[in-house]
Tab-separated table of C-alpha atoms in Angstrom:
chain	number	residue	atom	x	y	z
A	287	MET	CA	0.000	0.000	0.000
A	288	THR	CA	1.447	3.340	-1.061
A	289	PRO	CA	0.193	6.877	-0.440
A	290	ALA	CA	-0.564	9.129	-3.436
A	291	ARG	CA	2.292	11.571	-3.986
A	292	GLU	CA	2.317	15.315	-4.698
A	293	PHE	CA	4.274	17.020	-7.523
A	294	ILE	CA	5.795	20.499	-8.669
A	295	ARG	CA	3.313	23.393	-8.770
A	296	ALA	CA	3.218	25.262	-12.140
A	297	GLY	CA	0.621	28.029	-12.423
A	298	ALA	CA	-3.027	27.776	-11.505
A	299	LEU	CA	-3.082	24.129	-12.330
A	300	GLY	CA	0.223	22.539	-11.723
A	301	THR	CA	2.317	20.145	-9.834
A	302	ASN	CA	4.235	19.886	-6.554
A	303	MET	CA	6.746	17.410	-5.221
A	304	LYS	CA	7.568	16.303	-1.764
A	305	LYS	CA	8.707	13.153	-0.152
A	306	THR	CA	6.045	11.059	1.446
A	307	HIS	CA	6.040	7.736	3.156
A	308	PRO	CA	3.781	4.775	2.587
A	309	HIS	CA	1.226	3.745	5.109
A	310	PRO	CA	0.430	0.158	5.864
A	311	LEU	CA	-3.038	-0.951	4.902
A	312	PHE	CA	-5.173	-3.182	6.976
A	313	ILE	CA	-8.403	-3.982	5.161
A	314	MET	CA	-10.682	-6.919	5.174
A	315	LEU	CA	-11.840	-7.989	1.748
A	316	THR	CA	-14.839	-10.258	1.736
A	317	PHE	CA	-17.017	-11.967	-0.800
A	318	LEU	CA	-19.793	-11.140	-0.801
A	319	LEU	CA	-27.462	25.116	-21.778
A	320	LEU	CA	-28.708	31.937	-24.765
A	321	PRO	CA	-25.699	31.457	-22.619
A	322	VAL	CA	-22.043	31.265	-23.419
A	323	LEU	CA	-19.819	28.281	-23.255
A	324	SER	CA	-16.178	29.306	-23.113
A	325	LEU	CA	-13.172	27.336	-24.141
A	326	HIS	CA	-10.544	29.367	-22.401
A	327	THR	CA	-7.110	30.550	-23.488
A	328	ILE	CA	-4.770	27.616	-23.588
A	329	PHE	CA	-1.779	27.734	-25.971
A	330	ALA	CA	0.044	24.710	-27.294
A	331	GLN	CA	3.619	24.807	-28.509
A	332	THR	CA	4.037	23.023	-31.849
A	333	ALA	CA	6.765	22.941	-34.496
A	334	ALA	CA	5.199	26.115	-35.981
A	335	GLY	CA	5.236	27.854	-32.609
A	336	LEU	CA	2.333	29.130	-30.547
A	337	GLN	CA	-1.046	28.865	-32.209
A	338	THR	CA	-3.366	31.838	-32.838
A	339	GLN	CA	-6.953	32.361	-31.754
A	340	SER	CA	-9.821	30.477	-33.340
A	341	THR	CA	-13.378	29.474	-32.508
A	342	LEU	CA	-14.755	26.050	-31.835
A	343	LEU	CA	-18.347	25.097	-31.131
A	344	PRO	CA	-19.264	21.966	-29.305
A	345	ALA	CA	-20.196	19.571	-32.056
A	346	TRP	CA	-23.367	18.485	-30.293
A	347	THR	CA	-25.526	19.503	-27.352
A	348	SER	CA	-28.678	18.075	-25.884
A	349	ASP	CA	-30.928	19.435	-23.120
A	350	GLY	CA	-33.167	17.893	-20.522
A	351	VAL	CA	-36.297	19.958	-21.481
A	352	ASP	CA	-38.080	19.847	-18.114
A	353	ASN	CA	-37.116	21.487	-14.836
A	354	GLY	CA	-35.040	19.602	-12.305
A	355	VAL	CA	-34.382	16.432	-14.265
A	356	ASP	CA	-30.589	16.282	-13.797
A	357	TYR	CA	-29.987	15.625	-17.498
A	358	GLY	CA	-26.268	14.940	-17.865
A	359	ILE	CA	-25.782	13.660	-14.329
A	360	SER	CA	-24.055	10.738	-16.013
A	361	VAL	CA	-22.566	10.369	-19.511
A	362	ALA	CA	-20.831	7.458	-21.187
A	363	SER	CA	-19.809	5.820	-24.393
A	364	ALA	CA	-22.134	2.946	-25.187
A	365	GLY	CA	-19.740	1.266	-27.587
A	366	ASP	CA	-21.250	0.303	-30.956
A	367	ILE	CA	-24.778	-0.774	-30.081
A	368	ASN	CA	-26.026	-1.459	-33.617
A	369	GLY	CA	-22.811	-2.639	-35.228
A	370	ASP	CA	-22.638	0.117	-37.879
A	371	GLY	CA	-19.063	1.135	-37.141
A	372	TYR	CA	-19.953	4.342	-35.281
A	373	ALA	CA	-19.697	4.762	-31.538
A	374	ASP	CA	-22.909	5.493	-29.649
A	375	ILE	CA	-23.505	7.281	-26.333
A	376	VAL	CA	-25.850	7.200	-23.358
A	377	ILE	CA	-26.904	10.153	-21.142
A	378	GLY	CA	-28.518	9.795	-17.719
A	379	ALA	CA	-31.245	12.035	-16.231
A	380	GLN	CA	-31.991	10.588	-12.816
A	381	LYS	CA	-35.079	12.776	-12.109
A	382	TYR	CA	-36.582	12.815	-15.600
A	383	LEU	CA	-40.372	13.128	-15.656
A	384	VAL	CA	-42.300	10.125	-16.884
A	385	ASP	CA	-46.089	10.554	-16.748
A	386	GLY	CA	-45.604	13.396	-14.282
A	387	GLN	CA	-43.446	11.330	-11.940
A	388	ARG	CA	-39.695	11.675	-11.440
A	389	CYS	CA	-38.856	8.168	-12.474
A	390	GLY	CA	-35.579	8.970	-14.228
A	391	SER	CA	-34.472	8.070	-17.740
A	392	ALA	CA	-31.456	7.305	-19.870
A	393	PHE	CA	-31.186	8.459	-23.491
A	394	VAL	CA	-29.304	6.571	-26.180
A	395	TYR	CA	-27.922	8.453	-29.207
A	396	LEU	CA	-26.512	6.571	-32.175
A	397	GLY	CA	-23.386	7.863	-33.920
A	398	GLY	CA	-23.302	8.248	-37.709
A	399	PRO	CA	-21.444	9.972	-40.595
A	400	GLY	CA	-22.657	13.380	-39.354
A	401	GLY	CA	-21.914	12.565	-35.746
A	402	LEU	CA	-24.608	12.478	-33.089
A	403	PRO	CA	-28.262	13.215	-34.004
A	404	ASP	CA	-30.570	15.817	-32.415
A	405	SER	CA	-33.030	13.208	-31.198
A	406	ALA	CA	-32.408	10.161	-29.101
A	407	HIS	CA	-32.748	6.742	-30.634
A	408	SER	CA	-34.223	5.430	-27.399
A	409	GLN	CA	-35.441	6.674	-24.038
A	410	LEU	CA	-35.080	4.031	-21.393
A	411	THR	CA	-36.942	4.463	-18.145
A	412	ASN	CA	-38.270	2.877	-15.011
A	413	ALA	CA	-41.935	3.012	-14.021
A	414	ASP	CA	-41.151	3.619	-10.361
A	415	PRO	CA	-40.686	7.234	-9.149
A	416	GLY	CA	-37.799	8.250	-6.944
A	417	THR	CA	-35.449	5.466	-7.958
A	418	TYR	CA	-32.789	7.729	-9.578
A	419	PHE	CA	-32.845	5.585	-12.713
A	420	GLY	CA	-29.931	6.924	-14.781
A	421	ASN	CA	-27.819	8.109	-11.870
A	422	ALA	CA	-25.091	5.960	-13.423
A	423	VAL	CA	-24.735	4.822	-17.042
A	424	SER	CA	-22.062	2.849	-18.823
A	425	GLY	CA	-21.303	0.789	-21.835
A	426	ALA	CA	-21.280	-2.841	-20.801
A	427	GLY	CA	-19.259	-4.255	-23.665
A	428	ASP	CA	-20.694	-7.321	-25.378
A	429	VAL	CA	-22.022	-9.268	-22.431
A	430	ASN	CA	-23.819	-11.986	-24.406
A	431	GLY	CA	-21.304	-12.375	-27.234
A	432	ASP	CA	-23.724	-11.546	-30.078
A	433	GLY	CA	-21.434	-8.948	-31.686
A	434	TYR	CA	-23.368	-5.898	-30.446
A	435	ASP	CA	-22.471	-3.761	-27.464
A	436	ASP	CA	-24.801	-3.480	-24.490
A	437	ILE	CA	-25.414	-0.805	-21.828
A	438	LEU	CA	-25.858	-0.644	-18.067
A	439	ILE	CA	-28.171	1.732	-16.177
A	440	GLY	CA	-28.005	2.207	-12.426
A	441	ALA	CA	-30.940	3.199	-10.201
A	442	SER	CA	-29.305	3.658	-6.814
A	443	HIS	CA	-32.528	4.579	-4.979
A	444	TYR	CA	-34.668	1.745	-6.267
A	445	HIS	CA	-36.797	0.557	-3.385
A	446	LEU	CA	-38.278	-2.875	-3.064
A	447	ASN	CA	-38.679	-3.997	0.512
A	448	SER	CA	-36.343	-2.157	2.853
A	449	GLY	CA	-35.851	0.979	0.756
A	450	TYR	CA	-32.997	2.183	-1.446
A	451	GLU	CA	-31.685	-1.265	-2.115
A	452	GLY	CA	-30.789	0.031	-5.593
A	453	ALA	CA	-30.963	-1.809	-8.907
A	454	VAL	CA	-29.046	-2.218	-12.164
A	455	TYR	CA	-30.473	-2.909	-15.617
A	456	LEU	CA	-28.776	-4.349	-18.696
A	457	TYR	CA	-30.078	-3.484	-22.185
A	458	THR	CA	-28.705	-5.321	-25.184
A	459	GLY	CA	-27.688	-4.013	-28.589
A	460	SER	CA	-28.759	-5.344	-31.991
A	461	ALA	CA	-28.782	-4.241	-35.646
A	462	GLU	CA	-31.970	-2.287	-34.819
A	463	GLY	CA	-30.437	-0.556	-31.806
A	464	ILE	CA	-30.887	-0.978	-28.082
A	465	SER	CA	-33.557	-3.215	-26.575
A	466	ASP	CA	-36.692	-1.461	-25.274
A	467	GLN	CA	-36.710	-3.438	-22.061
A	468	PRO	CA	-33.897	-4.678	-19.862
A	469	VAL	CA	-32.880	-8.259	-20.446
A	470	TRP	CA	-31.358	-8.474	-16.983
A	471	THR	CA	-32.214	-6.730	-13.713
A	472	MET	CA	-30.397	-7.075	-10.444
A	473	VAL	CA	-31.692	-5.577	-7.181
A	474	GLY	CA	-29.360	-4.760	-4.320
A	475	PRO	CA	-28.977	-7.311	-1.540
A	476	MET	CA	-30.083	-5.074	1.350
A	477	GLY	CA	-31.848	-1.828	2.222
A	478	ASP	CA	-29.938	1.456	1.808
A	479	ALA	CA	-27.128	-0.278	-0.083
A	480	GLN	CA	-27.470	2.056	-3.116
A	481	PHE	CA	-26.576	-0.835	-5.388
A	482	GLY	CA	-25.973	0.707	-8.835
A	483	TYR	CA	-24.453	3.942	-7.565
A	484	ALA	CA	-21.610	3.084	-9.948
A	485	VAL	CA	-21.664	0.724	-12.945
A	486	SER	CA	-19.042	-0.249	-15.491
A	487	SER	CA	-17.936	-2.858	-17.936
A	488	ALA	CA	-15.135	-4.877	-16.450
A	489	GLY	CA	-14.101	-6.330	-19.804
A	490	ASP	CA	-13.585	-10.064	-20.097
A	491	VAL	CA	-12.118	-10.784	-16.699
A	492	ASN	CA	-11.983	-14.565	-17.007
A	493	GLY	CA	-11.184	-14.882	-20.729
A	494	ASP	CA	-14.311	-16.819	-21.710
A	495	GLY	CA	-15.233	-14.480	-24.609
A	496	TYR	CA	-18.016	-12.631	-22.787
A	497	ASP	CA	-17.671	-9.206	-21.206
A	498	ASP	CA	-18.351	-8.972	-17.496
A	499	ILE	CA	-19.882	-6.157	-15.433
A	500	LEU	CA	-18.987	-4.274	-12.260
A	501	ILE	CA	-21.498	-2.744	-9.850
A	502	GLY	CA	-20.838	-0.523	-6.859
A	503	ALA	CA	-23.054	-0.303	-3.770
A	504	ARG	CA	-21.348	2.405	-1.755
A	505	ASN	CA	-23.700	2.294	1.260
A	506	TYR	CA	-23.696	-1.478	1.594
A	507	SER	CA	-23.475	-2.452	5.240
A	508	LEU	CA	-22.551	-5.915	6.362
A	509	GLN	CA	-19.818	-5.942	8.959
A	510	SER	CA	-19.603	-2.122	9.162
A	511	SER	CA	-22.151	0.622	8.456
A	512	ASN	CA	-21.814	2.094	4.939
A	513	GLU	CA	-18.606	0.226	4.348
A	514	GLY	CA	-19.626	-0.215	0.708
A	515	ALA	CA	-19.154	-3.100	-1.684
A	516	ALA	CA	-18.342	-3.926	-5.296
A	517	PHE	CA	-19.737	-6.888	-7.223
A	518	LEU	CA	-18.621	-8.659	-10.398
A	519	TYR	CA	-21.067	-10.556	-12.616
A	520	LEU	CA	-19.849	-12.731	-15.459
A	521	GLY	CA	-21.267	-12.477	-18.968
A	522	SER	CA	-22.658	-15.483	-20.822
A	523	PRO	CA	-24.666	-16.288	-23.986
A	524	SER	CA	-27.847	-15.524	-22.036
A	525	GLY	CA	-26.457	-12.348	-20.434
A	526	PRO	CA	-25.007	-11.715	-16.990
A	527	GLN	CA	-25.219	-14.459	-14.447
A	528	ASN	CA	-27.598	-13.896	-11.554
A	529	THR	CA	-25.023	-14.438	-8.846
A	530	ALA	CA	-21.923	-12.320	-8.372
A	531	ILE	CA	-18.786	-14.433	-8.687
A	532	TRP	CA	-16.742	-11.859	-6.796
A	533	GLN	CA	-17.505	-9.348	-4.065
A	534	VAL	CA	-15.311	-7.081	-1.981
A	535	THR	CA	-16.342	-4.873	0.934
A	536	GLY	CA	-14.704	-1.896	2.644
A	537	ALA	CA	-14.663	-3.469	6.087
A	538	GLN	CA	-14.517	-0.008	7.632
A	539	THR	CA	-17.378	2.240	8.730
A	540	SER	CA	-18.375	4.764	6.024
A	541	ALA	CA	-15.535	3.789	3.674
A	542	LEU	CA	-17.999	3.958	0.720
A	543	LEU	CA	-16.225	1.264	-1.260
A	544	GLY	CA	-17.840	1.004	-4.703
A	545	HIS	CA	-18.347	4.783	-4.978
A	546	ALA	CA	-16.309	4.615	-8.200
A	547	LEU	CA	-15.063	1.742	-10.317
A	548	ALA	CA	-13.896	1.116	-13.883
A	549	GLY	CA	-12.566	-1.476	-16.260
A	550	LEU	CA	-8.908	-1.002	-17.124
A	551	GLY	CA	-8.448	-3.383	-20.013
A	552	ASP	CA	-5.633	-5.881	-19.812
A	553	ILE	CA	-2.992	-3.930	-17.906
A	554	ASN	CA	-0.467	-6.754	-17.690
A	555	HIS	CA	-1.033	-8.366	-21.128
A	556	ASP	CA	-1.950	-11.759	-19.746
A	557	GLY	CA	-5.170	-12.060	-21.776
A	558	TYR	CA	-7.523	-11.194	-18.924
A	559	ALA	CA	-9.225	-7.843	-18.258
A	560	ASP	CA	-8.483	-5.991	-15.034
A	561	PHE	CA	-10.354	-3.320	-13.078
A	562	VAL	CA	-10.177	-0.649	-10.362
A	563	VAL	CA	-12.410	0.043	-7.360
A	564	SER	CA	-12.263	2.958	-4.906
A	565	ALA	CA	-13.353	3.777	-1.364
A	566	PRO	CA	-12.950	7.597	-1.101
A	567	ASN	CA	-13.884	7.794	2.573
A	568	PHE	CA	-11.498	5.079	3.684
A	569	ASP	CA	-9.402	6.110	6.677
A	570	GLN	CA	-5.682	5.460	6.526
A	571	GLY	CA	-3.952	7.222	9.373
A	572	GLU	CA	-6.261	10.217	8.872
A	573	LEU	CA	-10.007	10.515	8.236
A	574	ASP	CA	-11.283	10.069	4.662
A	575	THR	CA	-7.891	9.883	2.986
A	576	GLY	CA	-9.312	7.478	0.419
A	577	LEU	CA	-8.287	4.165	-1.068
A	578	VAL	CA	-7.904	2.888	-4.654
A	579	MET	CA	-7.392	-0.788	-5.464
A	580	VAL	CA	-6.626	-2.672	-8.680
A	581	PHE	CA	-7.668	-6.280	-9.214
A	582	LEU	CA	-6.325	-8.550	-11.937
A	583	GLY	CA	-8.416	-10.941	-13.970
A	584	SER	CA	-7.625	-14.611	-14.386
A	585	LYS	CA	-9.191	-17.788	-15.714
A	586	THR	CA	-10.885	-18.327	-12.385
A	587	GLY	CA	-11.727	-14.640	-11.858
A	588	PRO	CA	-10.075	-11.928	-9.769
A	589	SER	CA	-8.504	-12.451	-6.403
A	590	LEU	CA	-10.138	-10.989	-3.329
A	591	SER	CA	-6.877	-9.201	-2.558
A	592	PRO	CA	-5.811	-6.240	-4.733
A	593	THR	CA	-2.538	-6.562	-6.615
A	594	TRP	CA	-1.937	-2.801	-6.288
A	595	SER	CA	-3.391	-0.182	-3.991
A	596	VAL	CA	-2.804	3.426	-2.962
A	597	THR	CA	-4.146	5.652	-0.207
A	598	GLY	CA	-4.492	9.422	0.081
A	599	ILE	CA	-2.145	11.461	2.248
A	600	GLN	CA	-4.406	14.180	3.672
A	601	VAL	CA	-7.402	14.397	5.943
A	602	ASP	CA	-10.544	14.491	3.765
A	603	GLU	CA	-8.543	14.135	0.538
A	604	ARG	CA	-10.974	11.508	-0.711
A	605	LEU	CA	-8.608	9.842	-3.125
A	606	GLY	CA	-10.775	7.754	-5.442
A	607	SER	CA	-13.557	10.340	-5.816
A	608	ALA	CA	-13.311	9.198	-9.429
A	609	VAL	CA	-11.258	6.548	-11.221
A	610	ALA	CA	-10.769	5.683	-14.891
A	611	SER	CA	-8.540	3.974	-17.369
A	612	ALA	CA	-6.286	6.715	-18.770
A	613	GLY	CA	-5.350	4.736	-21.856
A	614	ASP	CA	-1.708	4.605	-22.879
A	615	VAL	CA	-0.655	8.183	-22.051
A	616	ASP	CA	3.089	7.718	-22.520
A	617	GLY	CA	2.948	5.325	-25.492
A	618	ASN	CA	4.795	2.431	-23.904
A	619	GLY	CA	2.133	-0.113	-24.787
A	620	TYR	CA	0.537	-0.333	-21.355
A	621	THR	CA	-2.653	1.235	-20.009
A	622	ASP	CA	-2.301	3.878	-17.285
A	623	LEU	CA	-4.615	4.881	-14.425
A	624	ILE	CA	-6.108	8.306	-13.551
A	625	VAL	CA	-7.581	9.025	-10.127
A	626	GLY	CA	-9.464	12.056	-8.772
A	627	ALA	CA	-9.263	13.414	-5.219
A	628	ARG	CA	-11.803	16.218	-4.902
A	629	GLY	CA	-10.927	16.983	-1.274
A	630	TYR	CA	-7.188	17.593	-1.753
A	631	ASP	CA	-5.899	20.766	-0.053
A	632	SER	CA	-3.249	22.800	-1.893
A	633	GLY	CA	-1.539	24.725	0.874
A	634	THR	CA	-4.153	27.095	2.278
A	635	ILE	CA	-6.542	26.359	-0.608
A	636	VAL	CA	-9.024	24.046	1.050
A	637	ASP	CA	-10.589	21.379	-1.154
A	638	ALA	CA	-8.739	22.574	-4.256
A	639	GLY	CA	-9.052	19.061	-5.621
A	640	ALA	CA	-6.464	17.033	-7.486
A	641	ALA	CA	-5.929	14.343	-10.100
A	642	TYR	CA	-3.153	11.784	-10.182
A	643	LEU	CA	-1.726	9.645	-12.986
A	644	PHE	CA	-0.139	6.341	-12.221
A	645	TYR	CA	1.904	5.043	-15.140
A	646	ASN	CA	2.017	1.393	-16.034
A	647	THR	CA	5.422	-0.114	-16.662
A	648	ALA	CA	5.497	-3.671	-17.910
A	649	GLY	CA	2.165	-4.532	-16.346
A	650	SER	CA	2.378	-2.845	-12.983
A	651	PHE	CA	1.376	0.660	-11.900
A	652	SER	CA	3.963	2.927	-10.361
A	653	PRO	CA	3.813	2.857	-6.571
A	654	THR	CA	3.553	6.661	-6.462
A	655	ALA	CA	1.914	9.131	-8.872
A	656	ALA	CA	4.374	10.332	-11.544
A	657	TRP	CA	2.004	13.183	-12.545
A	658	MET	CA	-0.335	15.286	-10.465
A	659	THR	CA	-2.385	18.434	-11.098
A	660	PHE	CA	-4.634	20.465	-8.841
A	661	SER	CA	-6.780	23.616	-8.957
A	662	ASP	CA	-6.182	27.105	-7.573
A	663	GLN	CA	-9.660	27.506	-6.079
A	664	THR	CA	-11.191	26.338	-2.878
A	665	TYR	CA	-14.080	23.902	-3.126
A	666	SER	CA	-13.725	23.739	-6.939
A	667	GLY	CA	-14.722	20.113	-7.229
A	668	PHE	CA	-11.580	19.437	-9.278
A	669	GLY	CA	-11.289	15.678	-9.513
A	670	ILE	CA	-14.999	14.943	-9.073
A	671	ALA	CA	-14.724	13.321	-12.508
A	672	VAL	CA	-11.776	11.961	-14.463
A	673	ALA	CA	-11.591	10.217	-17.825
A	674	GLY	CA	-9.299	8.736	-20.384
A	675	PHE	CA	-10.457	10.473	-23.589
A	676	GLY	CA	-8.645	8.217	-25.998
A	677	ASP	CA	-6.361	9.883	-28.553
A	678	VAL	CA	-8.292	13.162	-29.099
A	679	ASN	CA	-5.651	14.827	-31.310
A	680	ASN	CA	-4.562	11.692	-33.137
A	681	ASP	CA	-0.894	11.952	-32.185
A	682	GLY	CA	-0.552	8.397	-30.983
A	683	TYR	CA	-0.831	9.137	-27.267
A	684	ALA	CA	-3.879	8.868	-25.056
A	685	ASP	CA	-5.220	12.083	-23.504
A	686	VAL	CA	-6.949	12.588	-20.172
A	687	GLY	CA	-9.519	14.952	-18.667
A	688	VAL	CA	-10.502	16.238	-15.254
A	689	GLY	CA	-13.855	17.757	-14.291
A	690	ALA	CA	-14.238	20.580	-11.745
A	691	HIS	CA	-17.975	21.125	-11.432
A	692	ARG	CA	-17.766	24.105	-9.030
A	693	TYR	CA	-14.781	25.897	-10.597
A	694	SER	CA	-15.452	29.655	-11.139
A	695	ASP	CA	-14.185	32.099	-13.774
A	696	ASP	CA	-16.589	34.622	-15.357
A	697	GLN	CA	-19.479	33.026	-13.517
A	698	PRO	CA	-19.591	31.551	-10.023
A	699	GLU	CA	-19.392	27.794	-9.907
A	700	GLU	CA	-19.903	27.451	-13.659
A	701	GLY	CA	-17.733	24.377	-13.797
A	702	PHE	CA	-14.766	23.496	-15.985
A	703	VAL	CA	-13.205	20.577	-17.787
A	704	PHE	CA	-9.460	20.444	-18.352
A	705	VAL	CA	-7.868	18.201	-20.989
A	706	TYR	CA	-4.220	17.160	-20.900
A	707	ARG	CA	-2.366	15.650	-23.851
A	708	GLY	CA	-0.297	12.546	-23.613
A	709	SER	CA	3.271	12.371	-24.917
A	710	SER	CA	6.312	10.129	-24.793
A	711	ALA	CA	7.148	11.827	-21.496
A	712	GLY	CA	3.645	11.306	-20.149
A	713	ALA	CA	0.832	13.797	-19.651
A	714	GLU	CA	1.679	17.465	-20.207
A	715	LYS	CA	1.789	19.668	-17.124
A	716	THR	CA	-0.634	22.315	-18.480
A	717	PRO	CA	-4.031	21.691	-20.089
A	718	TYR	CA	-4.298	21.337	-23.877
A	719	TRP	CA	-7.609	23.165	-23.579
A	720	SER	CA	-10.234	23.899	-21.001
A	721	ALA	CA	-13.964	24.413	-21.325
A	722	SER	CA	-16.492	26.044	-19.004
A	723	GLY	CA	-20.277	26.344	-18.796
A	724	ASN	CA	-20.039	30.172	-18.322
A	725	LYS	CA	-23.389	30.276	-16.579
A	726	ALA	CA	-23.576	30.267	-12.832
A	727	GLU	CA	-23.930	26.962	-11.052
A	728	THR	CA	-24.317	24.695	-14.074
A	729	GLN	CA	-22.069	21.959	-12.693
A	730	PHE	CA	-20.356	21.708	-16.099
A	731	GLY	CA	-17.925	18.840	-15.799
A	732	TYR	CA	-19.796	16.974	-13.098
A	733	ALA	CA	-19.633	14.016	-15.471
A	734	ILE	CA	-17.107	13.448	-18.255
A	735	SER	CA	-16.357	10.488	-20.486
A	736	ALA	CA	-14.748	9.357	-23.679
A	737	ALA	CA	-17.434	9.124	-26.372
A	738	GLY	CA	-15.553	6.840	-28.697
A	739	ASP	CA	-15.463	7.837	-32.385
A	740	VAL	CA	-19.102	8.864	-33.002
A	741	ASN	CA	-18.507	10.119	-36.590
A	742	ALA	CA	-15.849	7.605	-37.610
A	743	ASP	CA	-13.231	10.255	-38.493
A	744	GLU	CA	-10.580	8.229	-36.697
A	745	ARG	CA	-10.357	10.761	-33.867
A	746	ASP	CA	-11.689	10.098	-30.425
A	747	ASP	CA	-14.469	12.340	-29.117
A	748	LEU	CA	-15.496	13.394	-25.630
A	749	LEU	CA	-18.640	13.895	-23.562
A	750	ILE	CA	-19.394	16.405	-20.793
A	751	GLY	CA	-22.412	16.598	-18.505
A	752	ALA	CA	-23.783	19.752	-16.803
A	753	PRO	CA	-26.775	18.470	-14.825
A	754	ILE	CA	-27.747	21.843	-13.273
A	755	TYR	CA	-27.597	23.827	-16.565
A	756	LYS	CA	-30.344	26.491	-16.666
A	757	ARG	CA	-32.476	27.515	-19.638
A	758	ASP	CA	-33.539	30.458	-17.480
A	759	GLU	CA	-33.509	31.198	-13.775
A	760	LYS	CA	-36.553	29.004	-13.192
A	761	THR	CA	-35.775	26.069	-15.445
A	762	VAL	CA	-32.858	23.901	-14.410
A	763	MET	CA	-32.877	21.238	-17.075
A	764	GLY	CA	-29.304	20.030	-17.512
A	765	ARG	CA	-27.294	19.641	-20.683
A	766	ALA	CA	-24.862	17.234	-22.291
A	767	TYR	CA	-22.118	18.238	-24.741
A	768	SER	CA	-19.898	16.418	-27.188
A	769	PHE	CA	-16.654	17.781	-28.630
A	770	TYR	CA	-15.245	15.896	-31.578
A	771	GLY	CA	-11.550	15.062	-31.727
A	772	ILE	CA	-9.117	17.416	-33.472
A	773	ALA	CA	-5.862	16.742	-35.298
A	774	ALA	CA	-2.483	17.230	-33.695
A	775	GLY	CA	-1.245	20.817	-34.177
A	776	ASP	CA	-4.724	22.264	-34.803
A	777	VAL	CA	-5.588	25.586	-33.165
A	778	ILE	CA	-6.561	25.083	-29.580
A	779	GLN	CA	-7.247	28.557	-28.141
A	780	HIS	CA	-11.009	28.888	-28.161
A	781	THR	CA	-13.899	31.093	-27.112
A	782	VAL	CA	-17.266	29.532	-27.737
A	783	PHE	CA	-20.666	31.224	-28.073
A	784	LEU	CA	-23.533	28.811	-28.296
A	785	PRO	CA	-26.377	29.624	-30.714
A	786	ALA	CA	-29.962	29.696	-29.436
A	787	ILE	CA	-30.653	26.131	-30.452
A	788	GLN	CA	-32.083	23.563	-28.141
A	789	ASN	CA	-31.718	19.921	-28.963
A	790	ASN	CA	-34.204	17.798	-27.108
A	791	PRO	CA	-33.859	14.156	-26.252
């Protein structure tokens, strides 16, 4: 067990380096939207020198229509649902109105030659109000091996008997698109577990040809109250199995294990997919330092003990607020790991927030973070979301992003997203570009994700959610954005003014 490490500070978002010491870990693992959107001034040095100013619109936006629906609370690539060669996406709206009730919905948009369409291909929903259906969304991979990608929807407040057990739904892809009804539903094992707070494809963990799924239940309580748990379900020709083949719990009161989790691909090139799980409120020496653990796949499934783990170094740092595969940032052939810590303090800047990159060398993550960045504002939410964006500028290196949903510039708490390019030396120390909602309290960047290549231009695209985006002061509807990938060396200093166009689901 190793603590996350700080780096060298460079400007508003930079780095800082100091020597730290590892802490021992004792943990029991058991089965079981006419507003402005600004892309702010960020220069990139290329062979031609510094670039000049240009304008870039988000390629696609979509709004939640009704008040208070939290449209964009979750965003994700759905893979290629209909097998047409274009990546598709899914957007969650956990309080979306269905027949006048806040049942929640998820909206599926299919990619095509022109990119994403104005209207959703499908609206998936739950008939029960108050379940937060769509609080988490994810591509599931191809769980049943039919050649079409599937999606997962979490409903963390689904209530059956004891209340807020939570539930997760799997919808399958086909040549016609996504299924209208879930083919698999799993309800949480106990009241208040919030099963489905986080969902993700795990990849093919056991090498049987079917993708497997991960589910987090951050308030699960077995041995300790709100210790949290993560569950792994194997794929099969008929879909996910009905019994988890692997379960791990936090074994510490209010650790919130399962708050965030993600598939990592095959990090050690052994033919089995691996994954990461976090417990941001885990205590290691101090309160709520946070814990991140990596588990390796095998023919018989993952071990109950992590092969790599790291803890935060500050009180209330909450390392593991978000976790994601970073892709291969330094081009060495191995997938890297990005981790958010929204509670990190930068000197006297309380809750500045931070993100860490752990590089993968020959199948094992570095014991300490080789790259770190943090914000210059208190309570900015920096690190609430992190993502590997794929190779956005097509230079051969994976790029990463960090969301800061309460970061302020022209408007208070408008929210920002910062994107950092990969290189042979790893991630750059300053952002390639940054984007903001430029309307007060939109929570722009609360959710971010790679979109895949939605227009098949061989450049990876990205998704951003702003669930508290306002049409006016009385209508808080939420918005989702997609920016399409740009070529290496293209102009990257941007100011964006959105036209008065509203795309509805």
